[in-house]
Every structure is written in structure tokens, then in C-alpha cells.
GROMACS .gro file of C-alpha atoms in nm:
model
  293
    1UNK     CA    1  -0.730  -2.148   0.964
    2UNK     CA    2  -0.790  -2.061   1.349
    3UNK     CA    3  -0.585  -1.904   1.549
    4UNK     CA    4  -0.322  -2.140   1.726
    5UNK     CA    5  -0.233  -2.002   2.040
    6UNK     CA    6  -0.008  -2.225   2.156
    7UNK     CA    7   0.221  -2.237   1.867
    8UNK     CA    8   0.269  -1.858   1.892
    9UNK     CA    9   0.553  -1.706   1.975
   10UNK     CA   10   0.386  -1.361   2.121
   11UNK     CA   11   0.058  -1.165   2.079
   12UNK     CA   12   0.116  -0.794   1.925
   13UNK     CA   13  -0.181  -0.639   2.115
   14UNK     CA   14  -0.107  -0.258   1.897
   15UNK     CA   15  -0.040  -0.260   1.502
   16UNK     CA   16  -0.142  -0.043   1.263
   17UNK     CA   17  -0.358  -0.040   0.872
   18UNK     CA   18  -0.160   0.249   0.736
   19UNK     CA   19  -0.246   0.218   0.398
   20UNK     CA   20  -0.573   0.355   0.267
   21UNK     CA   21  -0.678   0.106   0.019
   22UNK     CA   22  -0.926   0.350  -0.112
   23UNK     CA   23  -0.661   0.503  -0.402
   24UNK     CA   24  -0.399   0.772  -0.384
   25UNK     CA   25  -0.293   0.920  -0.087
   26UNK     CA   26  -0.494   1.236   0.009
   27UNK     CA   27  -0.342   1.598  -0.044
   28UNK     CA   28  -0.048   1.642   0.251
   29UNK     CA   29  -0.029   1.268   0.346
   30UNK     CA   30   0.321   1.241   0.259
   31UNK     CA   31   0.429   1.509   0.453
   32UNK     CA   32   0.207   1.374   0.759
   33UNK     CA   33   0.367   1.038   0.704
   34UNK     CA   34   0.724   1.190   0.701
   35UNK     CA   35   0.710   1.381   0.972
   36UNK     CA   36   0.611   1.072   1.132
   37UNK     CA   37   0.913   0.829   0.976
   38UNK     CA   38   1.143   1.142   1.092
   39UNK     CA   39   0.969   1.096   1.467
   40UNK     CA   40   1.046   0.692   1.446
   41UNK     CA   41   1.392   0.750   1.302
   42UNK     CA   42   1.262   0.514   1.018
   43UNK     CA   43   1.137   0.467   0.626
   44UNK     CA   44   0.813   0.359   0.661
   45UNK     CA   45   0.629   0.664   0.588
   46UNK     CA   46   0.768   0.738   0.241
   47UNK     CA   47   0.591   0.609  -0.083
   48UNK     CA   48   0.574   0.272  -0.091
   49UNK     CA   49   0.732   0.183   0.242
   50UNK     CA   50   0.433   0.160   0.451
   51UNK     CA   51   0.308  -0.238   0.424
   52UNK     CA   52  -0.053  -0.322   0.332
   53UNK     CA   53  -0.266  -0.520   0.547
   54UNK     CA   54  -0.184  -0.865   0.345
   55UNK     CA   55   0.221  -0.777   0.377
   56UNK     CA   56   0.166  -0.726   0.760
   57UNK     CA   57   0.006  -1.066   0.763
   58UNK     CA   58   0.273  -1.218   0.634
   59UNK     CA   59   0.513  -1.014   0.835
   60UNK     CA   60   0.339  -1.191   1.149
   61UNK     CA   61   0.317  -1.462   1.060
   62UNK     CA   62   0.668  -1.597   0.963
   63UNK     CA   63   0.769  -1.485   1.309
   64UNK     CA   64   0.453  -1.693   1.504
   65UNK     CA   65   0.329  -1.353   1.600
   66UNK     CA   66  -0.042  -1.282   1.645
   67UNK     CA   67  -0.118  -0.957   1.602
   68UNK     CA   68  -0.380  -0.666   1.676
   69UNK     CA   69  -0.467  -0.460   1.371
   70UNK     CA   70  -0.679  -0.119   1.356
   71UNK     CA   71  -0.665   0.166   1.123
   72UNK     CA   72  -0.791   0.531   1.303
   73UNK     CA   73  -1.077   0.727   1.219
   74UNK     CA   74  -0.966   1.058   1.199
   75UNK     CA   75  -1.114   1.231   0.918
   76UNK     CA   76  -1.304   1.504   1.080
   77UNK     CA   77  -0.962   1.633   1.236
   78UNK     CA   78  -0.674   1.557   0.961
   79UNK     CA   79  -0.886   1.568   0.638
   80UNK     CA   80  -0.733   1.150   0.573
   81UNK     CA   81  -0.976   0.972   0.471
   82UNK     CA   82  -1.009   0.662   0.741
   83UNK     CA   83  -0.901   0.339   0.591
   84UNK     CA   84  -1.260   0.148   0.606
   85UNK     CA   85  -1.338  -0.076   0.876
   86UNK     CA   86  -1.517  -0.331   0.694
   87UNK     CA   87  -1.221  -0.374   0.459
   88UNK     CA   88  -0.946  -0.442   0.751
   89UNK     CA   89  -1.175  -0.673   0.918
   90UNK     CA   90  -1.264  -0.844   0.574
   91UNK     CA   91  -0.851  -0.917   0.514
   92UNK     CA   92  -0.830  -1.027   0.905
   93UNK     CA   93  -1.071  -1.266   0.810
   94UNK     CA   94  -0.860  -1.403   0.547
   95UNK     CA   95  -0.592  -1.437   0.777
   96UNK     CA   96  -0.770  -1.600   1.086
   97UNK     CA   97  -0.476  -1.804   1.179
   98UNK     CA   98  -0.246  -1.496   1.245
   99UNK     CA   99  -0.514  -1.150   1.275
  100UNK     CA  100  -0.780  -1.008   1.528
  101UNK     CA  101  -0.984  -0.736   1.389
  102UNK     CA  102  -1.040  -0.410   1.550
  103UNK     CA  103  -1.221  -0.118   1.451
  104UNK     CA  104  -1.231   0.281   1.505
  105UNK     CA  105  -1.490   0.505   1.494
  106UNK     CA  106  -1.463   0.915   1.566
  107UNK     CA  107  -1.718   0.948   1.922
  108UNK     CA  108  -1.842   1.225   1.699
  109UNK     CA  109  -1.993   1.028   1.515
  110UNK     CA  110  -2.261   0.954   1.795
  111UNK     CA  111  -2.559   0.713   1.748
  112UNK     CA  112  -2.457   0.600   1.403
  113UNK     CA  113  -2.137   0.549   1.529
  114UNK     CA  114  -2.253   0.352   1.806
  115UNK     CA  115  -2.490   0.174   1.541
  116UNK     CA  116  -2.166   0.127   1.281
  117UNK     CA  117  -1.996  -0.029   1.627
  118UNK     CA  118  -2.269  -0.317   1.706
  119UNK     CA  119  -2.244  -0.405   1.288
  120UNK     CA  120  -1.896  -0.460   1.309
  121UNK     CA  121  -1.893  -0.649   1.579
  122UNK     CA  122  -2.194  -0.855   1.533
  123UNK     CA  123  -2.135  -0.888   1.125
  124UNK     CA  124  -1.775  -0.893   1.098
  125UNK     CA  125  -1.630  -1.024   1.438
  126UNK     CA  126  -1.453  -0.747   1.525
  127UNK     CA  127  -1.301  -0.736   1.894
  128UNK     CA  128  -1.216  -0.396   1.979
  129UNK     CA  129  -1.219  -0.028   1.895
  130UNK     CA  130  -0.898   0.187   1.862
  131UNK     CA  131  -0.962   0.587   1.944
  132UNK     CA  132  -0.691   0.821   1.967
  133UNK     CA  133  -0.764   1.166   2.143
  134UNK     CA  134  -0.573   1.369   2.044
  135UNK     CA  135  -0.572   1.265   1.637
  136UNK     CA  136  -0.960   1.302   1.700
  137UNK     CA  137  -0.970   1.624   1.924
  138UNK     CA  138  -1.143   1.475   2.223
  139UNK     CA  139  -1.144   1.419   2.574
  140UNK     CA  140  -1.220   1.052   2.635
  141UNK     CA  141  -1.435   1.150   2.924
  142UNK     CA  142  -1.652   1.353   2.703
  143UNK     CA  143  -2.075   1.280   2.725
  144UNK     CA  144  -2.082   1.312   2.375
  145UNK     CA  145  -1.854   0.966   2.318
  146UNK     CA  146  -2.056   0.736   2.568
  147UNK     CA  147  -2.325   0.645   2.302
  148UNK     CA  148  -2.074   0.495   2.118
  149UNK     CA  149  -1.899   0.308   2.471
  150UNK     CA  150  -2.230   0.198   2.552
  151UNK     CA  151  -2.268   0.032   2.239
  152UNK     CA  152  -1.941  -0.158   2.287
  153UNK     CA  153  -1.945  -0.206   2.580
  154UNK     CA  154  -2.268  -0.363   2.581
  155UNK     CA  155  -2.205  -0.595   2.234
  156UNK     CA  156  -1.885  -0.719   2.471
  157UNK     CA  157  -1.629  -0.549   2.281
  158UNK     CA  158  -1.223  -0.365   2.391
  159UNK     CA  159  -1.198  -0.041   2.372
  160UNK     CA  160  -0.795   0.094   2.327
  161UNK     CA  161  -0.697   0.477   2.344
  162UNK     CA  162  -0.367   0.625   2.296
  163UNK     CA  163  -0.219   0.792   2.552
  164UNK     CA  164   0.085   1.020   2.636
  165UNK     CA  165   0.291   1.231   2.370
  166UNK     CA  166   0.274   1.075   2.011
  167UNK     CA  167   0.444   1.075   1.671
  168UNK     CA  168   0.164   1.244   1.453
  169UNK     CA  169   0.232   1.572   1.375
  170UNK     CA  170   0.570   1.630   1.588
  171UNK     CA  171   0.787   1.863   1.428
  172UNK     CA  172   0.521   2.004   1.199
  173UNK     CA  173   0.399   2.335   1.184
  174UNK     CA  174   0.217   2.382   1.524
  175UNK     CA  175   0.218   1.978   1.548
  176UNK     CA  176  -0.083   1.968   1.269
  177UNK     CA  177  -0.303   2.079   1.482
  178UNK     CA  178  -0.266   1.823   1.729
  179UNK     CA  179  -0.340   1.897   2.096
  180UNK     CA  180  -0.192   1.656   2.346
  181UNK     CA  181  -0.365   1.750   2.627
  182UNK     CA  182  -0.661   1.507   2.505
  183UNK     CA  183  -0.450   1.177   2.593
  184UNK     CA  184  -0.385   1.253   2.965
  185UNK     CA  185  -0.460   0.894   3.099
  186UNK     CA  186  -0.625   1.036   3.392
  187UNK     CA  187  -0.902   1.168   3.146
  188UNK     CA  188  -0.988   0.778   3.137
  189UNK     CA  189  -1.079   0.757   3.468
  190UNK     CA  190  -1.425   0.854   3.409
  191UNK     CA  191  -1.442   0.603   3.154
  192UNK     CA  192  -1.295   0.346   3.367
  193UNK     CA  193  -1.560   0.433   3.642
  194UNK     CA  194  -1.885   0.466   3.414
  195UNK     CA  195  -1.797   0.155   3.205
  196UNK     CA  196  -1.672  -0.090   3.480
  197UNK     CA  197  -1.693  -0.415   3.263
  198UNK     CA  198  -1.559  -0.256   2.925
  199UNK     CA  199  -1.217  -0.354   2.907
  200UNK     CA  200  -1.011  -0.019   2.849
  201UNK     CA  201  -0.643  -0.058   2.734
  202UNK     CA  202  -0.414   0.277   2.749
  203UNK     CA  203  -0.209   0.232   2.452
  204UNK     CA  204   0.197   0.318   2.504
  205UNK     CA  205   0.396   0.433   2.826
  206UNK     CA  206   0.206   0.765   2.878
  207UNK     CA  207   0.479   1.005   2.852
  208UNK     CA  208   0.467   1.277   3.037
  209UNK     CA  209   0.176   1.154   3.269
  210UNK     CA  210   0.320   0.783   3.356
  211UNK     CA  211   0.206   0.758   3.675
  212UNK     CA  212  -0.099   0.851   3.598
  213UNK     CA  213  -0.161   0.552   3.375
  214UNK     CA  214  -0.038   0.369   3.668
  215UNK     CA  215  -0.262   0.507   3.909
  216UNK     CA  216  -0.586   0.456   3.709
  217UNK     CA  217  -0.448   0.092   3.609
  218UNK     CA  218  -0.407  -0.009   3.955
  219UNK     CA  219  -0.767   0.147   4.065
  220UNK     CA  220  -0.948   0.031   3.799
  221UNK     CA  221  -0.977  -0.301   3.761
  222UNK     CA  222  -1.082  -0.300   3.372
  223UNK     CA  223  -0.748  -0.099   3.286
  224UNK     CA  224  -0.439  -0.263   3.122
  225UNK     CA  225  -0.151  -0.104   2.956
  226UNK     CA  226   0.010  -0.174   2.627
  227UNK     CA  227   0.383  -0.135   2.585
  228UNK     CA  228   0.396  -0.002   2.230
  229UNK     CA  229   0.549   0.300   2.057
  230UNK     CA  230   0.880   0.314   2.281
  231UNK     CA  231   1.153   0.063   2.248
  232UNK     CA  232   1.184  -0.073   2.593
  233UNK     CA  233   1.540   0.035   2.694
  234UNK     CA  234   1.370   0.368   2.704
  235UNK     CA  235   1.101   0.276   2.968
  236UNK     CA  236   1.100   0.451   3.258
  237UNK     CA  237   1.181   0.249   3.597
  238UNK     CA  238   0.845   0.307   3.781
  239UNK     CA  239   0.666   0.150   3.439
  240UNK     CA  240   0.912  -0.146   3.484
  241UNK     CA  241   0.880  -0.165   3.840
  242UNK     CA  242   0.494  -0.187   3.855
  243UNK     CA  243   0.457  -0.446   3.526
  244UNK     CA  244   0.700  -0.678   3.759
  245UNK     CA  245   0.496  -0.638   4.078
  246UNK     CA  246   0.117  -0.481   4.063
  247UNK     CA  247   0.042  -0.519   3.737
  248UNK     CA  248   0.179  -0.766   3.583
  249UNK     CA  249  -0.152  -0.970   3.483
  250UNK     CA  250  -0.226  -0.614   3.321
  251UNK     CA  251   0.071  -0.539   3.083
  252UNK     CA  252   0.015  -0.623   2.714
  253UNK     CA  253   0.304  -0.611   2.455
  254UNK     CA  254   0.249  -0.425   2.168
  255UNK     CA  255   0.511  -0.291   1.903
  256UNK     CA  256   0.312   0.040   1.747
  257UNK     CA  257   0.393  -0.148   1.346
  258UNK     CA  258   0.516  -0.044   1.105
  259UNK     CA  259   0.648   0.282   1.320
  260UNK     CA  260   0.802  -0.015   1.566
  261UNK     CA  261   0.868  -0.307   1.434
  262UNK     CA  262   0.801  -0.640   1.688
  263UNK     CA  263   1.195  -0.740   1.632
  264UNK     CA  264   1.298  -0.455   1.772
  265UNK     CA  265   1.069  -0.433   2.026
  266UNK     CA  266   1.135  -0.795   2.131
  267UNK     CA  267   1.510  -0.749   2.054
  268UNK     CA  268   1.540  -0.467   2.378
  269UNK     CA  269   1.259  -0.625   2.546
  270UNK     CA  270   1.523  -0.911   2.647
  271UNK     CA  271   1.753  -0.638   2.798
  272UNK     CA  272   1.535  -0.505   3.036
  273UNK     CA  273   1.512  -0.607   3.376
  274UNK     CA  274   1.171  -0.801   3.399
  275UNK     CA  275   1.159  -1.100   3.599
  276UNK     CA  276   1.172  -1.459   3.397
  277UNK     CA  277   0.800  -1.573   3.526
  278UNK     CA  278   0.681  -1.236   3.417
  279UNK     CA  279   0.801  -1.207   3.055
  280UNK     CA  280   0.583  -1.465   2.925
  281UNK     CA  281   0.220  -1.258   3.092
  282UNK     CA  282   0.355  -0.971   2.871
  283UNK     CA  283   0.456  -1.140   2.548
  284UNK     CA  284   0.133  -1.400   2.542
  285UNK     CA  285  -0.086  -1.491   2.830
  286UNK     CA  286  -0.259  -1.118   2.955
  287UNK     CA  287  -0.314  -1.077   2.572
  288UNK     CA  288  -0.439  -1.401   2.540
  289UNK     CA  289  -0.733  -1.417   2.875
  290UNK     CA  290  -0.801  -1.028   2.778
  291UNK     CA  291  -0.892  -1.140   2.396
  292UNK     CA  292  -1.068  -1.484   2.521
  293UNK     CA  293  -0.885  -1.671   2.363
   0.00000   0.00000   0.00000
């Protein structure tokens, strides 16, 4: 069944294939996914709580949500093995009415990354790439990665990275490893400028560097900003401020699921001060030209 746009209620531009569906859980996965419930002051990291790809299908849509799914390749840094591409885009496929596919790939993975990148796109319709600095230990401006831009960017495809501070690894023992300095939004900038038509999405408000996100989303003109990972009575006024004014054709909701679920990111959304005519650019409509839909 095709996706329905205008029955839908909201597009979820930022959700997340937890789950390996490969077998058990790899040696200190439960602790990485507790550390992480602990972060989100919620369950879904223990055994059992974190939904498969089917369950968040029908999660989304009972509540007329479209939503953005991705799992992260992140094996060469955490030792997890990455939840296979081919296998969320296969169950998105199933689910056509209510799922759009997107992929990751570690940049480390160079030229067959770049060649696994045009495959998925071209063989199993996926829309986008997820990459996350700082779970893969890179700076998005890095040489090395532009193979595998070049290859999206060239098969038509969106690329999303996290930015700001994030949930995986905080409170561990020296943060797993993690190094936030990778996910400065400003290190996009580069990216932005080298790869003017690739769409490039910085994923949450970018704590501690939010007006840097805003700076290089007002500059750029293939920037946009997803909303996920906070609840939105936490967002800071200047983030509020420019997605009422500047940039509000370039502000994407996105919940950050199963970590935030869309409820209660819709649930605070309505207490915030955006304006009326705006609200509806953020829950459907940017999400909705951005995709092609």
C-alpha cells in the first residue's frame, strides 16, 4: 500500500532499528543499552523492551504517523554488530503505506561503501543515509568520507548526521569511548559547501553548539534541522525563535524512537510557542517536499 500523505497525521523524519535481528545481543549490549534507557529516563533499553522493526510499524501506524527508520553502522567503533541494511529496507518495504527506508554506512568503509550506497538505493529504494560522528569516530568533513557522499549524492539520495551531545555512552566509563567533539555542526560546513545539492539534515538541537547549527542552516541552503532527541519544552529560545522566522521551511520533526516516543514529543510540542501557520511545516509539509513526496 503507498504512502498516503494526506491522511497522515505527521512525518517522523528520525526513528531508530534498535534491534539486531541477526541473534543475541553482542557481549556488553545491555549495559550500552542501559546506560542509554538511564540517559532517556526510560525502559526501552532493557531485554525485551526495545520494539522490532514490524512493532514500530505498527506503532506508526495506528497514530497516522509516517516515519523515518535507520539503524547505525557502528561496528568498527562499539564492537555491535550493525543491524543490516538490506533487512530494514526489506521490512520498510512491507510496510510502504507507513515506512521510508534509510541506510548507514561507516565513511570508513570507502569505495565499497560508496558502492554498498548506490545498491541500496538503486535495488532497494532507500532514501537516505544516517551517520553519526561521534558513534563512528569521525569528523564529517573528513576526505576520507566523500567517496561515499559522492556516491549519494550523486544516486540523489539524504544524507542525516547527528549532532550535539548524545545519549550513547553517557554515564559510562569514560562515555564508551565516545568523543563528542566529532558532532560539532560547524564540522558540516564543509560538507554543506562541497556537496551543494545533497540534502544534509543535522539531526537534534545541537547542544552545546546551537547556534552553530543555526548558522550553517541559514548559509547553506541544503541544511535542515530535525527536532529529535529533546522533548520540546526543553528547546532553547534562539532554536524556537529561528524555526518561527528563518527557517521555518527547514525544520523537520523527528522524535529520536524508541528513546522518544512521537506522543511525547507531540504532547510538549503543543506547549511551545510556535506560531499556528508554522506547526503544520514542522509536523508534515518540510518533511514531505524534502522526501518528494
Amino acid at each position: 500500500m503507498p504512502l498516503n500523505i494526506d491522511d497522515l497525521v505527521a512525518i517522523d523524519f528520525h526513528t531508530h532499528a534498535e534491534e539486531p535481528c541477526c541473534g543475541p545481543r553482542d557481549d556488553g549490549y545491555d549495559e550500552f543499552q542501559a546506560g542509554m534507557a538511564s540517559y532517556f529516563k526510560n525502559p526501552a533499553g532493557a531485554q525485551g523492551m526495545l520494539p522490532t522493526v514490524q512493532e514500530t510499524a505498527a506503532y506508526y501506524r495506528e497514530r497516522k504517523i509516517a516515519c523515518v527508520i535507520f539503524p547505525v553502522d557502528a561496528e568498527r567503533e562499539t564492537g555491535f554488530r550493525r543491524y543490516e541494511n538490506e533487512e530494514v529496507a526489506r521490512i520498510a518495504a512491507e510496510n510502504t503505506d507507513i515506512m521510508i527506508p534509510f541506510a548507514s554506512i561507516d565513511p570508513a568503509k570507502g569505495r565499497l561503501g560508496a558502492r554498498e550506497a548506490r545498491r541500496l538505493v538503486r535495488e532497494f529504494g532507500v532514501k537516505g543515509f544516517k551517520f553519526h560522528p561521534t558513534m563512528q569516530g569521525f569528523y564529517p568533513y573528513d576526505r576520507s568520507a566523500y567517496p561515499l557522499y559522492e556516491a549519494i549524492a550523486e544516486e540523489g539520495a539524504i544524507t542525516l548526521f547527528h549532532t550535539g551531545q548524545t545519549g550513547v555512552g553517557a554515564g559510562m566509563r569514560g562515555g564508551m569511548g565516545m568523543r563528542l567533539k566529532y558532532s560539532n555542526p560547524i564540522h558540516l560546513d564543509d560538507v554543506a559547501a562541497d556537496f551543494p545539492d545533497m540534502p544534509i539534515i543535522l539531526a537534534h538541537p545541537s547542544f552545546p553548539w546551537q547556534e552553530e547549527a543555526l548558522s550553517v542552516a541559514t548559509h547553506k541552503p541544503n541544511v535542515y534541522i530535525d527536532m529529535s532527541g529533546w522533548s520540546p519544552k526543553y528547546f532553547p529560545p534562539i532554536l524556537i525563535r529561528y524555526a518561527n522566522t528563518m527557517l521555518k521551511h527547514k525544520m523537520l520533526f523527528g522524535s529520536d524512537w524508541p528513546a522518544i516516543t512521537p506522543d511525547r514529543w507531540l504532547k510538549d510540542f503543543e506547549t511551545i510557542d510556535i506560531r499556528d501557520e508554522v506547526r503544520p511545516l514542522i509536523l508534515k509539509e518540510n518533511a514531505r517536499r524534502l522526501l518528494k513526496l
